Short mmCIF file of C-alpha atoms in Angstrom, two decimals:
data_model
loop_
_atom_site.label_atom_id
_atom_site.label_comp_id
_atom_site.label_asym_id
_atom_site.label_seq_id
_atom_site.Cartn_x
_atom_site.Cartn_y
_atom_site.Cartn_z
CA MET A 18 116.44 62.73 150.30
CA LYS A 19 114.49 65.88 149.52
CA LEU A 20 111.11 66.00 151.28
CA GLU A 21 108.48 68.70 150.81
CA PHE A 22 105.61 69.10 153.27
CA PHE A 23 102.44 70.65 151.84
CA PHE A 24 100.06 71.79 154.57
CA ASP A 25 97.38 74.19 155.71
CA PHE A 26 96.73 75.30 159.30
CA LEU A 27 93.04 74.63 158.65
CA SER A 28 93.79 70.90 158.59
CA PRO A 29 94.01 69.11 161.97
CA TYR A 30 95.84 66.26 160.28
CA SER A 31 98.48 68.74 159.14
CA TYR A 32 98.93 69.63 162.81
CA LEU A 33 99.28 65.98 163.80
CA ALA A 34 101.60 65.23 160.88
CA PHE A 35 103.86 68.20 161.63
CA ASN A 36 104.27 66.94 165.19
CA ARG A 37 105.16 63.47 163.91
CA LEU A 38 107.74 64.91 161.54
CA LYS A 39 109.40 66.56 164.53
CA GLN A 40 109.17 63.31 166.48
CA PHE A 41 110.77 61.36 163.61
CA ASN A 42 113.37 64.11 163.14
CA LEU A 43 112.55 64.40 159.43
CA SER A 44 113.61 67.66 157.81
CA CYS A 45 111.25 68.97 155.15
CA ILE A 46 110.77 71.98 152.92
CA LEU A 47 107.72 73.66 154.45
CA THR A 48 105.24 74.63 151.72
CA PRO A 49 101.95 76.22 152.81
CA ILE A 50 99.01 75.91 150.42
CA PRO A 51 95.32 76.86 150.78
CA MET A 52 93.42 73.61 151.23
CA GLY A 53 90.27 75.18 149.80
CA ARG A 54 91.92 75.85 146.46
CA ILE A 55 93.03 72.25 146.17
CA ILE A 56 89.52 71.04 146.98
CA HIS A 57 88.01 73.51 144.51
CA HIS A 58 90.40 72.39 141.76
CA TYR A 59 89.12 68.82 142.00
CA GLU A 60 85.51 69.99 142.43
CA THR A 61 85.08 68.01 145.62
CA LYS A 62 83.86 68.85 149.12
CA GLY A 63 85.97 69.54 152.18
CA PRO A 64 85.66 67.20 155.18
CA ALA A 65 83.68 69.78 157.16
CA GLU A 66 81.06 69.89 154.38
CA ILE A 67 80.22 66.20 154.87
CA ARG A 68 78.81 65.91 158.39
CA PRO A 69 79.47 62.18 159.04
CA LYS A 70 83.03 62.63 157.76
CA ALA A 71 83.56 65.71 159.93
CA ASP A 72 82.28 63.84 163.01
CA TYR A 73 84.55 60.89 162.31
CA LEU A 74 87.53 63.16 161.64
CA LEU A 75 87.18 64.80 165.06
CA LYS A 76 86.97 61.46 166.86
CA ASP A 77 89.99 60.21 164.95
CA CYS A 78 92.05 63.29 165.79
CA LEU A 79 91.10 63.06 169.47
CA ARG A 80 92.17 59.41 169.59
CA LYS A 81 95.45 60.02 167.81
CA SER A 82 96.37 63.12 169.78
CA TYR A 83 95.71 61.28 173.05
CA GLU A 84 97.73 58.27 171.95
CA ARG A 85 100.68 60.49 170.95
CA ASN A 86 100.40 62.80 173.96
CA ILE A 87 99.75 65.85 171.76
CA GLU A 88 97.50 68.54 173.20
CA PHE A 89 94.56 68.99 170.85
CA ASN A 90 91.70 71.46 171.20
CA LEU A 91 89.05 72.73 168.86
CA PRO A 92 89.96 76.04 167.21
CA TYR A 93 88.57 79.32 168.46
CA LYS A 94 86.43 79.47 165.34
CA LEU A 95 85.34 77.08 162.60
CA PRO A 96 85.50 77.64 159.69
CA MET A 97 88.40 80.09 159.77
CA ASN A 98 90.53 82.00 157.31
CA THR A 99 94.10 80.68 157.48
CA LEU A 100 95.37 82.45 154.34
CA PRO A 101 97.15 85.22 156.31
CA LEU A 102 98.96 82.52 158.32
CA LEU A 103 100.12 80.81 155.14
CA ARG A 104 101.52 84.14 153.99
CA TYR A 105 103.32 84.63 157.32
CA VAL A 106 105.16 81.36 156.73
CA ILE A 107 106.34 82.49 153.30
CA ALA A 108 107.35 85.90 154.64
CA ALA A 109 109.38 84.34 157.49
CA GLN A 110 113.09 83.90 156.88
CA GLY A 111 115.61 81.22 157.84
CA GLN A 112 115.16 79.49 161.18
CA LEU A 113 112.21 81.74 161.98
CA GLN A 114 110.09 79.89 159.42
CA SER A 115 110.07 76.52 161.18
CA MET A 116 109.46 78.25 164.50
CA ILE A 117 106.55 80.22 163.04
CA VAL A 118 104.96 77.08 161.59
CA ASP A 119 105.24 75.34 164.95
CA HIS A 120 103.66 78.17 166.93
CA LEU A 121 100.96 78.91 164.36
CA PHE A 122 99.85 75.28 164.54
CA HIS A 123 99.76 75.62 168.33
CA SER A 124 97.81 78.86 168.10
CA VAL A 125 95.06 77.10 166.15
CA TRP A 126 94.91 73.53 167.47
CA ARG A 127 96.24 73.87 171.00
CA ASP A 128 95.86 77.38 172.39
CA ARG A 129 92.58 78.38 170.66
CA ILE A 130 93.81 81.83 169.61
CA ASN A 131 91.53 84.00 167.52
CA ILE A 132 93.85 83.94 164.51
CA GLU A 133 91.56 86.20 162.48
CA ASP A 134 92.30 89.08 164.84
CA GLU A 135 95.73 90.29 163.72
CA GLU A 136 96.53 92.11 166.97
CA ILE A 137 95.61 89.14 169.14
CA LEU A 138 97.73 86.85 166.96
CA ARG A 139 100.63 89.32 166.95
CA ASP A 140 100.57 89.54 170.76
CA TYR A 141 100.52 85.75 170.96
CA LEU A 142 103.52 85.40 168.64
CA LEU A 143 105.42 88.07 170.56
CA ARG A 144 104.83 86.13 173.79
CA VAL A 145 105.98 82.77 172.49
CA ILE A 146 108.74 83.92 170.14
CA GLY A 147 109.68 87.45 171.14
CA GLU A 148 109.99 90.53 168.96
CA ARG A 149 112.46 88.91 166.63
CA ASP A 150 111.29 89.86 163.14
CA ILE A 151 107.57 89.38 163.92
CA ASP A 152 106.43 92.83 162.81
CA GLU A 153 108.57 92.71 159.68
CA MET A 154 107.22 89.27 158.83
CA MET A 155 103.61 90.34 159.26
CA GLU A 156 104.15 93.47 157.20
CA ASN A 157 105.92 91.61 154.38
CA SER A 158 103.19 88.96 154.29
CA THR A 159 100.86 91.32 152.41
CA SER A 160 103.34 91.98 149.58
CA ALA A 161 102.59 91.08 145.98
CA ASP A 162 105.55 88.69 145.95
CA VAL A 163 104.20 86.67 148.88
CA ARG A 164 100.72 86.51 147.34
CA LYS A 165 102.28 85.30 144.11
CA LEU A 166 104.25 82.60 145.92
CA ILE A 167 101.07 81.25 147.51
CA LYS A 168 99.63 80.77 144.02
CA LEU A 169 102.87 79.21 142.77
CA ASN A 170 102.91 76.82 145.75
CA THR A 171 99.38 75.72 144.87
CA GLN A 172 100.31 75.21 141.22
CA ARG A 173 103.38 73.18 142.20
CA ALA A 174 101.30 71.03 144.52
CA LEU A 175 98.77 70.33 141.79
CA GLY A 176 101.62 69.59 139.40
CA PHE A 177 102.79 66.83 141.73
CA GLY A 178 99.25 65.48 141.94
CA VAL A 179 98.58 66.69 145.48
CA PHE A 180 94.85 66.36 146.18
CA GLY A 181 94.74 67.13 149.90
CA VAL A 182 96.75 68.10 152.93
CA PRO A 183 98.95 67.12 154.57
CA THR A 184 100.99 65.64 151.74
CA ILE A 185 104.71 64.93 151.67
CA VAL A 186 106.39 64.68 148.30
CA ALA A 187 109.64 62.70 148.34
CA GLU A 188 112.23 63.42 145.67
CA ASP A 189 109.64 65.34 143.60
CA LYS A 190 107.74 62.18 142.68
CA GLU A 191 106.40 59.95 145.47
CA LEU A 192 103.38 61.23 147.41
CA PHE A 193 102.48 60.37 150.98
CA TRP A 194 99.08 61.81 151.86
CA GLY A 195 97.69 62.15 155.33
CA ASP A 196 99.03 61.69 158.80
CA ASP A 197 98.65 57.91 158.56
CA SER A 198 101.09 57.66 155.66
CA LEU A 199 104.15 58.91 157.56
CA GLU A 200 105.11 55.42 158.69
CA TYR A 201 105.10 54.34 155.03
CA LEU A 202 107.27 57.35 154.27
CA ARG A 203 109.81 56.17 156.83
CA ARG A 204 109.87 52.72 155.24
CA TYR A 205 110.29 54.33 151.82
CA LEU A 206 113.26 56.34 153.09
CA ARG A 207 114.82 53.16 154.51
CA GLY A 208 114.36 51.31 151.22
CA GLU A 209 111.77 49.01 152.79
CA ASP A 210 108.70 50.11 150.82
CA HIS A 211 106.31 47.22 150.14
CA PHE A 212 104.79 48.96 147.14
CA ASN A 213 104.20 46.49 144.27
CA GLU A 214 104.96 48.37 141.07
CA LYS A 215 103.83 45.55 138.77
CA VAL A 216 100.36 45.46 140.30
CA TYR A 217 100.20 49.25 140.21
CA LYS A 218 101.11 49.40 136.51
CA ARG A 219 98.51 46.73 135.77
CA TYR A 220 95.94 48.85 137.59
CA LEU A 221 96.88 51.85 135.45
CA GLU A 222 96.44 49.82 132.29
CA ILE A 223 92.98 48.68 133.37
CA THR A 224 91.74 52.10 134.46
CA SER A 225 93.04 53.86 131.34
CA ARG A 226 90.95 51.74 128.94
#
């Protein structure tokens, strides 16, 4: 079944979800999108803009990362600009893309790299990956085509009804939002989804009046 993973490196839950996808051995199309543009589209606030929510989010991530044995540290800087990283993912080719996503998540949420300093980030990627295509990827990431694809990714996400990250879209129709929903995704893939369509359709009728 086709799965598409919409994410932003700014989101700690995207980091946790990506690690779970690896743990569950689920293969996904990796689609980076700017979380801020999704939030702006719906005219809402990001989690960091609501202090009680931000405090709870951090506690929740610390609990989950400990429980799953995932190293989790606060980023070098908050807030941070992750747009260049999203472009790196698009500019990466073939097997390099999944590797880049993995190490970029680590650079932010594990190794506390100053991702806004291009030279520091480049040196980090060279250490963990080697010189394989890194310079070419970083250079291509500023092209007009890559910038256009970021916008197209965002439009596609909104077209599916994505309202936050991480979100996995299964078969271009069913959304699973947040790290907590991945277990429901697994049940969905096994044909064991407990979703009650009749109740859902009744809800839609009521709310559309």
